[in-house]
Short mmCIF file of C-alpha atoms in Angstrom, two decimals:
data_model
loop_
_atom_site.label_atom_id
_atom_site.label_comp_id
_atom_site.label_asym_id
_atom_site.label_seq_id
_atom_site.Cartn_x
_atom_site.Cartn_y
_atom_site.Cartn_z
CA MET Y 1 -12.99 -34.35 -53.42
CA ALA Y 2 -10.85 -35.27 -50.46
CA GLU Y 3 -7.81 -33.76 -52.15
CA VAL Y 4 -9.72 -30.55 -52.93
CA ALA Y 5 -11.00 -30.27 -49.36
CA ALA Y 6 -7.50 -30.83 -48.03
CA GLY Y 7 -6.18 -28.16 -50.35
CA VAL Y 8 -8.84 -25.67 -49.22
CA TRP Y 9 -8.08 -26.45 -45.56
CA ALA Y 10 -4.34 -26.00 -46.16
CA ALA Y 11 -4.95 -22.67 -47.91
CA GLU Y 12 -7.16 -21.44 -45.06
CA GLU Y 13 -4.59 -22.54 -42.51
CA ALA Y 14 -1.82 -20.72 -44.38
CA VAL Y 15 -3.88 -17.53 -44.59
CA SER Y 16 -4.86 -17.73 -40.88
CA THR Y 17 -1.30 -18.40 -39.83
CA GLY Y 18 -0.13 -15.51 -41.96
CA ILE Y 19 -2.69 -13.19 -40.37
CA TYR Y 20 -1.67 -14.22 -36.85
CA ALA Y 21 2.01 -13.92 -37.70
CA GLY Y 22 1.39 -10.52 -39.27
CA ALA Y 23 -0.51 -9.30 -36.21
CA ALA Y 24 2.17 -10.61 -33.89
CA GLY Y 25 4.88 -9.03 -36.03
CA TYR Y 26 3.06 -5.70 -35.96
CA ALA Y 27 2.66 -5.90 -32.17
CA VAL Y 28 6.36 -6.64 -31.73
CA ALA Y 29 7.43 -3.95 -34.19
CA LYS Y 30 5.11 -1.27 -32.81
CA PRO Y 31 7.10 1.16 -30.61
CA THR Y 32 6.23 1.40 -26.92
CA MET Y 33 6.44 5.22 -26.94
CA PRO Y 34 5.31 7.93 -27.29
CA LEU Y 35 2.19 7.68 -25.17
CA LYS Y 36 -0.84 9.84 -25.84
CA ALA Y 37 -2.52 12.06 -23.25
CA THR Y 38 -5.88 13.78 -22.99
CA PHE Y 39 -6.80 16.51 -20.50
CA ALA Y 40 -10.23 16.79 -18.88
CA GLN Y 41 -11.08 19.57 -16.45
CA ILE Y 42 -12.96 18.26 -13.40
CA GLY Y 43 -13.59 21.49 -11.51
CA SER Y 44 -12.61 25.07 -10.87
CA THR Y 45 -13.25 27.85 -8.39
CA SER Y 46 -13.12 31.63 -8.53
CA ASP Y 47 -13.52 32.17 -4.78
CA ASP Y 48 -10.21 33.53 -3.48
CA ALA Y 49 -11.41 35.58 -0.53
CA SER Y 50 -10.88 33.06 2.26
CA ARG Y 51 -8.27 30.68 3.61
CA SER Y 52 -10.57 27.81 2.63
CA SER Y 53 -10.29 28.70 -1.05
CA LEU Y 54 -9.11 25.99 -3.41
CA ILE Y 55 -7.07 28.56 -5.33
CA ARG Y 56 -3.75 27.46 -3.86
CA SER Y 57 -0.23 26.19 -4.44
CA HIS Y 58 2.33 24.08 -2.54
CA HIS Y 59 -0.46 21.82 -1.28
CA THR Y 60 -0.94 18.05 -1.64
CA LEU Y 61 -3.53 15.92 -3.39
CA THR Y 62 -3.88 12.25 -2.47
CA VAL Y 63 -6.09 9.75 -4.31
CA ILE Y 64 -7.68 6.98 -2.24
CA GLY Y 65 -10.28 4.85 -3.99
CA ASP Y 66 -12.46 7.09 -6.12
CA LYS Y 67 -11.78 10.32 -4.21
CA ALA Y 68 -9.05 12.96 -4.17
CA TYR Y 69 -8.13 14.60 -0.85
CA ILE Y 70 -6.58 18.08 -0.93
CA PHE Y 71 -4.73 19.42 2.11
CA GLY Y 72 -2.69 22.48 3.05
CA GLY Y 73 -0.82 24.93 0.86
CA GLN Y 74 -1.07 28.68 0.50
CA THR Y 75 -3.78 30.79 -1.10
CA SER Y 76 -3.68 33.66 -3.58
CA HIS Y 77 -3.12 36.10 -0.69
CA ARG Y 78 0.03 34.21 0.40
CA GLU Y 79 -1.84 33.05 3.49
CA LEU Y 80 -1.83 29.49 4.75
CA ALA Y 81 -4.88 27.49 3.77
CA THR Y 82 -6.90 26.07 6.66
CA ASN Y 83 -6.28 22.58 8.03
CA ASN Y 84 -9.55 21.33 6.52
CA ILE Y 85 -9.52 18.43 4.09
CA HIS Y 86 -11.22 19.04 0.74
CA SER Y 87 -12.68 15.81 -0.66
CA LEU Y 88 -13.50 15.56 -4.36
CA ALA Y 89 -15.14 12.44 -5.81
CA LEU Y 90 -13.59 11.69 -9.18
CA PRO Y 91 -15.99 11.69 -12.13
CA THR Y 92 -17.16 8.36 -13.53
CA ALA Y 93 -19.18 7.33 -16.56
CA SER Y 94 -22.35 7.34 -14.45
CA ASN Y 95 -21.52 10.47 -12.43
CA VAL Y 96 -19.83 13.23 -14.41
CA THR Y 97 -20.48 15.88 -11.73
CA PRO Y 98 -18.02 15.27 -8.89
CA GLU Y 99 -19.23 15.30 -5.29
CA TYR Y 100 -17.36 17.84 -3.18
CA GLN Y 101 -17.00 18.12 0.61
CA VAL Y 102 -15.06 20.28 3.06
CA LEU Y 103 -14.10 18.12 6.06
CA PRO Y 104 -13.06 19.93 9.27
CA ALA Y 105 -10.01 18.83 11.27
CA ILE Y 106 -11.32 16.48 13.98
CA ALA Y 107 -9.15 14.35 16.27
CA ALA Y 108 -9.73 10.61 16.49
CA GLY Y 109 -9.66 10.70 20.29
CA LYS Y 110 -11.09 13.14 22.79
CA ASP Y 111 -8.85 16.20 23.10
CA GLY Y 112 -6.45 14.62 20.64
CA PRO Y 113 -4.16 16.67 18.37
CA VAL Y 114 -4.84 17.75 14.81
CA PRO Y 115 -2.27 19.11 12.36
CA VAL Y 116 -1.76 22.86 12.21
CA PRO Y 117 -2.07 24.59 8.80
CA ARG Y 118 1.04 24.14 6.68
CA THR Y 119 2.54 24.44 3.24
CA ARG Y 120 5.34 22.67 1.34
CA HIS Y 121 4.59 19.46 3.22
CA SER Y 122 4.47 15.98 1.71
CA ALA Y 123 1.67 13.43 1.64
CA CYS Y 124 0.75 10.03 0.22
CA ALA Y 125 -1.84 7.28 0.52
CA LEU Y 126 -1.30 4.70 3.27
CA ASN Y 127 -4.07 2.13 2.93
CA ASN Y 128 -7.25 4.12 3.67
CA HIS Y 129 -5.37 7.03 5.26
CA VAL Y 130 -3.78 10.20 3.97
CA ALA Y 131 -0.29 10.35 5.51
CA VAL Y 132 1.20 13.83 5.97
CA TYR Y 133 4.75 14.78 6.97
CA GLY Y 134 6.60 18.04 7.64
CA GLY Y 135 6.05 21.42 6.05
CA CYS Y 136 6.37 25.14 6.83
CA ASP Y 137 4.34 27.73 8.70
CA GLU Y 138 3.21 31.02 7.17
CA ALA Y 139 6.58 32.67 7.86
CA GLY Y 140 8.40 29.89 6.03
CA ASN Y 141 9.79 28.28 9.19
CA ILE Y 142 10.02 24.50 9.28
CA LEU Y 143 7.47 22.90 11.60
CA GLU Y 144 9.33 21.20 14.41
CA GLU Y 145 7.20 18.10 15.04
CA GLY Y 146 9.92 15.55 15.61
CA ALA Y 147 9.35 12.58 13.33
CA ARG Y 148 5.57 12.66 13.71
CA ILE Y 149 3.43 11.36 10.88
CA TRP Y 150 -0.16 12.61 10.63
CA LEU Y 151 -2.80 10.15 9.45
CA TYR Y 152 -6.22 11.20 8.20
CA SER Y 153 -8.73 8.34 8.10
CA THR Y 154 -10.92 8.58 5.02
CA GLU Y 155 -13.40 6.24 6.72
CA GLU Y 156 -13.58 7.82 10.19
CA LEU Y 157 -12.92 11.36 8.84
CA SER Y 158 -10.56 12.10 11.71
CA TRP Y 159 -6.86 12.63 12.47
CA GLU Y 160 -4.44 10.51 14.45
CA THR Y 161 -0.65 10.37 14.69
CA LEU Y 162 2.11 7.86 14.18
CA GLU Y 163 5.02 8.37 16.56
CA PRO Y 164 8.28 6.38 16.66
CA ALA Y 165 8.02 3.66 19.30
CA SER Y 166 11.77 3.15 19.76
CA HIS Y 167 15.21 4.47 18.82
CA PRO Y 168 14.48 8.20 19.22
CA GLU Y 169 18.04 8.90 18.07
CA ARG Y 170 17.31 7.25 14.72
CA VAL Y 171 14.70 9.49 13.17
CA PRO Y 172 14.72 11.87 10.20
CA PRO Y 173 15.21 15.59 10.85
CA SER Y 174 12.35 18.03 10.32
CA ARG Y 175 11.97 19.25 6.76
CA SER Y 176 9.85 20.86 4.09
CA GLY Y 177 9.53 19.95 0.44
CA GLY Y 178 10.39 16.29 1.00
CA CYS Y 179 8.89 13.30 -0.82
CA LEU Y 180 6.67 10.89 1.15
CA LEU Y 181 5.83 7.64 -0.64
CA GLY Y 182 3.81 4.59 0.31
CA HIS Y 183 5.37 1.14 -0.12
CA ASN Y 184 3.73 -2.14 0.90
CA GLY Y 185 1.87 -0.57 3.82
CA ASN Y 186 4.92 1.36 5.01
CA LEU Y 187 6.41 4.76 4.18
CA ILE Y 188 9.54 6.10 2.49
CA LEU Y 189 10.73 9.67 3.06
CA LEU Y 190 13.52 11.41 1.17
CA GLY Y 191 14.97 14.80 0.39
CA GLY Y 192 13.65 18.29 0.97
CA ARG Y 193 15.13 21.17 2.94
CA GLY Y 194 16.16 21.20 6.59
CA SER Y 195 15.68 23.82 9.30
CA ASN Y 196 18.72 25.78 8.10
CA ALA Y 197 17.53 25.74 4.47
CA GLU Y 198 20.12 23.07 3.64
CA THR Y 199 19.24 20.57 0.91
CA LEU Y 200 18.79 17.02 2.18
CA THR Y 201 19.70 13.79 0.41
CA ASP Y 202 18.81 11.36 3.20
CA VAL Y 203 16.38 8.48 2.64
CA TRP Y 204 14.28 6.84 5.38
CA HIS Y 205 11.94 3.86 5.71
CA PHE Y 206 9.18 3.84 8.33
CA ASP Y 207 7.77 0.46 9.37
CA ARG Y 208 4.18 1.11 10.34
CA PHE Y 209 3.85 -2.07 12.40
CA THR Y 210 6.99 -1.71 14.52
CA LYS Y 211 6.76 2.11 14.37
CA THR Y 212 10.48 2.46 13.72
CA TRP Y 213 12.53 4.49 11.26
CA ASN Y 214 15.44 2.90 9.40
CA GLN Y 215 17.84 4.86 7.23
CA LEU Y 216 18.51 3.77 3.67
CA PRO Y 217 21.54 4.86 1.61
CA HIS Y 218 21.71 8.58 0.89
CA ALA Y 219 20.70 9.63 -2.61
CA PRO Y 220 23.77 10.32 -4.78
CA ALA Y 221 22.47 13.81 -5.66
CA VAL Y 222 19.81 16.34 -4.68
CA ILE Y 223 16.54 14.77 -5.82
CA THR Y 224 13.99 17.17 -7.33
CA SER Y 225 11.26 14.54 -7.91
CA ALA Y 226 10.75 10.99 -6.66
CA ALA Y 227 8.37 8.08 -7.14
CA ILE Y 228 8.22 4.39 -6.32
CA ALA Y 229 7.27 1.66 -8.79
CA GLY Y 230 7.08 -1.90 -7.53
CA ASP Y 231 10.03 -2.35 -5.18
CA THR Y 232 12.19 0.32 -6.79
CA LEU Y 233 12.59 3.92 -5.66
CA TYR Y 234 13.28 6.42 -8.46
CA GLY Y 235 14.60 9.96 -8.19
CA ILE Y 236 15.52 12.62 -10.75
CA SER Y 237 18.30 15.17 -10.35
CA SER Y 238 19.70 17.86 -12.63
CA SER Y 239 23.40 18.66 -12.56
CA ASP Y 240 23.22 21.38 -15.25
CA THR Y 241 20.97 22.64 -18.05
CA LEU Y 242 22.31 20.09 -20.54
CA SER Y 243 22.02 16.85 -18.58
CA SER Y 244 20.02 15.13 -15.85
CA GLU Y 245 20.03 11.79 -14.08
CA VAL Y 246 17.56 9.07 -13.13
CA HIS Y 247 18.63 7.33 -9.92
CA HIS Y 248 17.06 4.09 -8.69
CA LEU Y 249 17.33 2.06 -5.49
CA GLY Y 250 15.88 -1.37 -4.75
CA VAL Y 251 13.83 -1.19 -1.55
CA LYS Y 252 14.65 -4.43 0.25
CA LEU Y 253 15.29 -3.79 3.91
CA TYR Y 254 16.28 -7.29 4.94
CA ALA Y 255 18.19 -8.40 1.85
CA GLU Y 256 21.52 -10.17 2.31
CA LYS Y 257 23.34 -7.31 0.58
CA PRO Y 258 22.42 -3.71 1.39
CA PRO Y 259 20.83 -1.87 -1.55
CA THR Y 260 22.90 0.58 -3.57
CA TRP Y 261 21.86 3.43 -5.84
CA GLN Y 262 22.29 3.08 -9.60
CA THR Y 263 22.35 6.10 -11.93
CA ILE Y 264 21.33 6.59 -15.55
CA SER Y 265 22.49 9.89 -17.08
CA PHE Y 266 20.70 11.43 -20.03
CA PRO Y 267 21.30 14.59 -22.09
CA THR Y 268 18.70 17.35 -22.14
CA ASN Y 269 19.41 19.29 -25.31
CA PRO Y 270 17.40 19.90 -28.49
CA LEU Y 271 19.26 17.16 -30.36
CA VAL Y 272 18.32 14.32 -27.98
CA PRO Y 273 14.81 13.70 -26.60
CA GLY Y 274 14.57 14.22 -22.87
CA PRO Y 275 12.92 16.52 -20.32
CA ARG Y 276 14.69 19.76 -19.47
CA PRO Y 277 15.70 20.36 -15.81
CA ARG Y 278 12.81 21.33 -13.54
CA SER Y 279 11.57 21.43 -9.96
CA ASN Y 280 8.13 21.43 -8.28
CA GLY Y 281 6.76 19.25 -11.08
CA GLY Y 282 5.08 15.87 -11.01
CA LEU Y 283 6.57 12.36 -11.12
CA VAL Y 284 4.33 9.29 -10.86
CA PRO Y 285 4.41 5.65 -11.97
CA VAL Y 286 1.86 4.90 -14.71
CA THR Y 287 0.95 1.92 -16.85
CA THR Y 288 -0.75 1.18 -20.15
CA GLY Y 289 -1.57 -2.35 -18.98
CA TYR Y 290 -0.28 -5.83 -19.76
CA GLY Y 291 2.99 -5.37 -17.90
CA ARG Y 292 4.12 -2.07 -19.47
CA HIS Y 293 5.23 0.58 -16.95
CA TYR Y 294 6.57 4.14 -17.12
CA LEU Y 295 7.40 7.16 -15.04
CA LEU Y 296 5.38 10.22 -16.05
CA TYR Y 297 7.37 13.45 -15.52
CA PHE Y 298 5.40 16.60 -16.16
CA PHE Y 299 5.20 20.39 -15.77
CA GLY Y 300 7.28 22.16 -13.08
CA ASP Y 301 9.47 25.25 -12.66
CA ARG Y 302 12.22 25.81 -15.20
CA GLN Y 303 15.72 25.54 -13.77
CA GLY Y 304 18.61 27.70 -14.88
CA GLU Y 305 16.74 29.26 -17.80
CA GLY Y 306 14.81 32.20 -16.33
CA GLU Y 307 15.21 35.50 -18.15
CA ASN Y 308 13.07 38.60 -18.29
CA GLY Y 309 9.87 37.81 -20.17
CA ASP Y 310 10.39 34.04 -20.10
CA ILE Y 311 7.62 31.67 -19.02
CA LEU Y 312 8.57 30.36 -15.58
CA GLN Y 313 7.12 26.85 -15.91
CA TRP Y 314 7.03 23.93 -18.31
CA SER Y 315 3.81 22.61 -19.86
CA ASP Y 316 5.21 19.38 -21.34
CA LEU Y 317 4.89 15.73 -20.30
CA TRP Y 318 7.51 12.98 -20.66
CA THR Y 319 7.60 9.25 -20.01
CA PHE Y 320 10.59 7.19 -18.93
CA GLN Y 321 10.11 3.52 -19.77
CA LEU Y 322 10.62 1.12 -16.86
CA PRO Y 323 11.40 -2.61 -17.05
CA SER Y 324 8.35 -4.64 -18.08
CA SER Y 325 6.70 -6.84 -15.46
CA ASP Y 326 8.21 -10.26 -14.79
CA LEU Y 327 6.69 -13.41 -16.26
CA GLU Y 328 6.79 -15.25 -12.95
CA VAL Y 329 3.63 -17.11 -11.97
CA LYS Y 330 1.65 -15.41 -9.20
CA ALA Y 331 -1.71 -16.13 -7.59
CA THR Y 332 -4.17 -13.67 -9.13
CA THR Y 333 -7.76 -13.34 -10.23
CA SER Y 334 -7.07 -10.80 -12.96
CA MET Y 335 -6.42 -11.94 -16.53
CA LYS Y 336 -4.45 -8.72 -17.14
CA GLU Y 337 -2.06 -9.76 -14.39
CA VAL Y 338 -1.70 -13.26 -15.84
CA ILE Y 339 -0.99 -12.17 -19.42
CA LYS Y 340 1.94 -9.76 -19.65
CA PRO Y 341 2.87 -9.54 -23.33
CA ALA Y 342 5.10 -6.52 -22.66
CA LYS Y 343 7.77 -8.84 -21.21
CA ILE Y 344 7.41 -11.28 -24.12
CA LYS Y 345 7.60 -8.43 -26.64
CA ASP Y 346 10.75 -7.05 -25.02
CA GLN Y 347 12.41 -10.48 -25.06
CA ILE Y 348 11.60 -10.95 -28.75
CA ARG Y 349 12.88 -7.48 -29.65
CA THR Y 350 16.07 -8.14 -27.68
CA LYS Y 351 16.63 -11.42 -29.56
CA LEU Y 352 16.15 -9.57 -32.85
CA GLY Y 353 18.56 -6.83 -31.82
CA ALA Y 354 15.81 -4.21 -31.75
CA ASP Y 355 15.49 -1.44 -29.18
CA THR Y 356 12.99 -2.25 -26.41
CA GLY Y 357 12.72 1.39 -25.29
CA ARG Y 358 13.74 0.53 -21.75
CA SER Y 359 15.34 3.38 -19.77
CA SER Y 360 14.61 5.89 -22.51
CA TRP Y 361 12.56 9.11 -22.65
CA ALA Y 362 9.82 10.19 -25.05
CA GLU Y 363 7.62 13.28 -25.01
CA VAL Y 364 3.94 12.51 -24.55
CA GLU Y 365 1.66 13.50 -27.43
CA VAL Y 366 -1.22 15.63 -26.14
CA GLN Y 367 -4.47 14.90 -27.96
CA PRO Y 368 -7.38 17.35 -28.34
CA PRO Y 369 -10.72 16.44 -26.71
CA GLY Y 370 -12.87 14.18 -28.86
CA ASP Y 371 -15.72 16.71 -28.73
CA LEU Y 372 -13.55 19.76 -29.44
CA GLN Y 373 -16.30 21.67 -31.24
CA LEU Y 374 -18.70 21.18 -28.32
CA HIS Y 375 -16.05 21.66 -25.64
CA GLU Y 376 -16.42 24.61 -23.26
CA GLY Y 377 -13.62 26.20 -21.27
CA LYS Y 378 -9.90 25.40 -21.39
CA VAL Y 379 -8.58 22.25 -23.06
CA HIS Y 380 -5.15 22.40 -21.36
CA PRO Y 381 -4.05 23.88 -18.01
CA GLY Y 382 -1.00 25.61 -19.47
CA PRO Y 383 2.40 25.91 -17.75
CA ARG Y 384 2.12 24.91 -14.10
CA SER Y 385 4.18 24.09 -11.00
CA SER Y 386 3.74 23.49 -7.24
CA PHE Y 387 0.42 21.65 -7.69
CA GLY Y 388 -1.05 18.74 -5.77
CA TYR Y 389 -1.12 15.48 -7.76
CA ASP Y 390 -1.47 11.72 -7.57
CA VAL Y 391 -2.00 8.72 -9.82
CA THR Y 392 -5.35 6.87 -9.91
CA PRO Y 393 -5.54 3.30 -8.53
CA ASP Y 394 -5.48 1.75 -12.03
CA GLY Y 395 -2.28 3.62 -12.89
CA ARG Y 396 -3.71 4.93 -16.17
CA SER Y 397 -4.63 8.49 -15.16
CA VAL Y 398 -3.21 11.33 -13.09
CA VAL Y 399 -5.24 13.84 -11.06
CA PHE Y 400 -3.89 17.27 -10.17
CA TRP Y 401 -5.26 20.48 -8.68
CA GLY Y 402 -4.14 24.09 -8.56
CA GLY Y 403 -0.52 25.20 -8.49
CA SER Y 404 1.28 28.26 -9.80
CA ASN Y 405 0.64 29.43 -13.37
CA ALA Y 406 2.98 31.09 -15.86
CA ALA Y 407 2.62 34.42 -14.04
CA GLY Y 408 3.53 32.84 -10.71
CA GLU Y 409 -0.05 33.17 -9.42
CA PRO Y 410 -1.98 30.28 -7.81
CA GLU Y 411 -4.72 28.54 -9.78
CA GLY Y 412 -7.95 26.89 -8.60
CA ASP Y 413 -8.75 24.24 -11.18
CA GLY Y 414 -8.56 20.45 -11.27
CA TRP Y 415 -7.65 18.14 -14.15
CA ILE Y 416 -7.42 14.47 -15.05
CA ILE Y 417 -4.71 13.37 -17.49
CA GLY Y 418 -5.72 10.18 -19.30
CA LEU Y 419 -2.90 8.09 -20.80
CA SER Y 420 -2.90 5.50 -23.57
#
């Protein structure tokens, strides 16, 4: 009997080991792209008679916590939107109807300043504040505000400013259309257009605690979209209709060696997967969890392809795979942060000579809503550009509002893109 029992145990062990090995082999062999996306509409408006209307373009949307904050832009009548903040609570499983508020511009201190209405500005989250920089007035003139940063407190519901405390000669010039990004409690500003309509390639770091600007190396090309993931700044440029570049810069101010830009070129033709050149689109860092990270590049104005009767914008979404998270041990309370199989998978695939997908593009597969037969309204926003957008705190979804449609007219709807 002992021999029989041992044989049964050995058989079970072999089967179990085979199952585990098969599952692990499948996980390693399974490609990391393409991702899948679903669209869910979270709101819309048809009121376009006032400057407070949410039918607008060239505005910003900033996600802080479970709310999205919309500011600035221009309405369907080409007028500047007011300087109110529009707050939209993002839907949850327990609250599918978002809470909406219009918050007037109030200064933090008595008789303090508030930002004037503007368009083509830049904004990002800075802790519990919405940080705003630059922009244009209604005539298209750059706002000359020095290097002032506007901060809107989402707790106090009021505005204050950040002004440089030293080195007034070392500040970025005024601009519109730049990229403002948060990084470890500080800010990074790059690109845009200057007061003489010149394209800018300068890059700046603002230390919130010392209130000083420091210049980083100029971008190697005119950046049309930028994002920051971890300690790396990414920018995309397009040299022609058949190729584009991803540039990246390590953001380490006090490193022994100054950081330098690195460039990855990629073709953009029908024979090779990759996004076609565009501007006024979206670029955000996203994740599918367990150490796997991407840049999501979506929508935007077509570049160099406009002809009579052509659609002016793109409606596609692409991901660029970033390096997987390191396996270094860090203090954390999250099991997802402890276990990062993406790095292990990439190392195994590298040892086997298989492609890890790193630094490559894939078009996102858009999925229909699960309740398509019961679904009311649009299931996809269509071609779009010049919208306000941001990634959710978990990095798995993107929120955007408004923008210009295929006819070049502003829209007044909001969407959440879920990624998996």
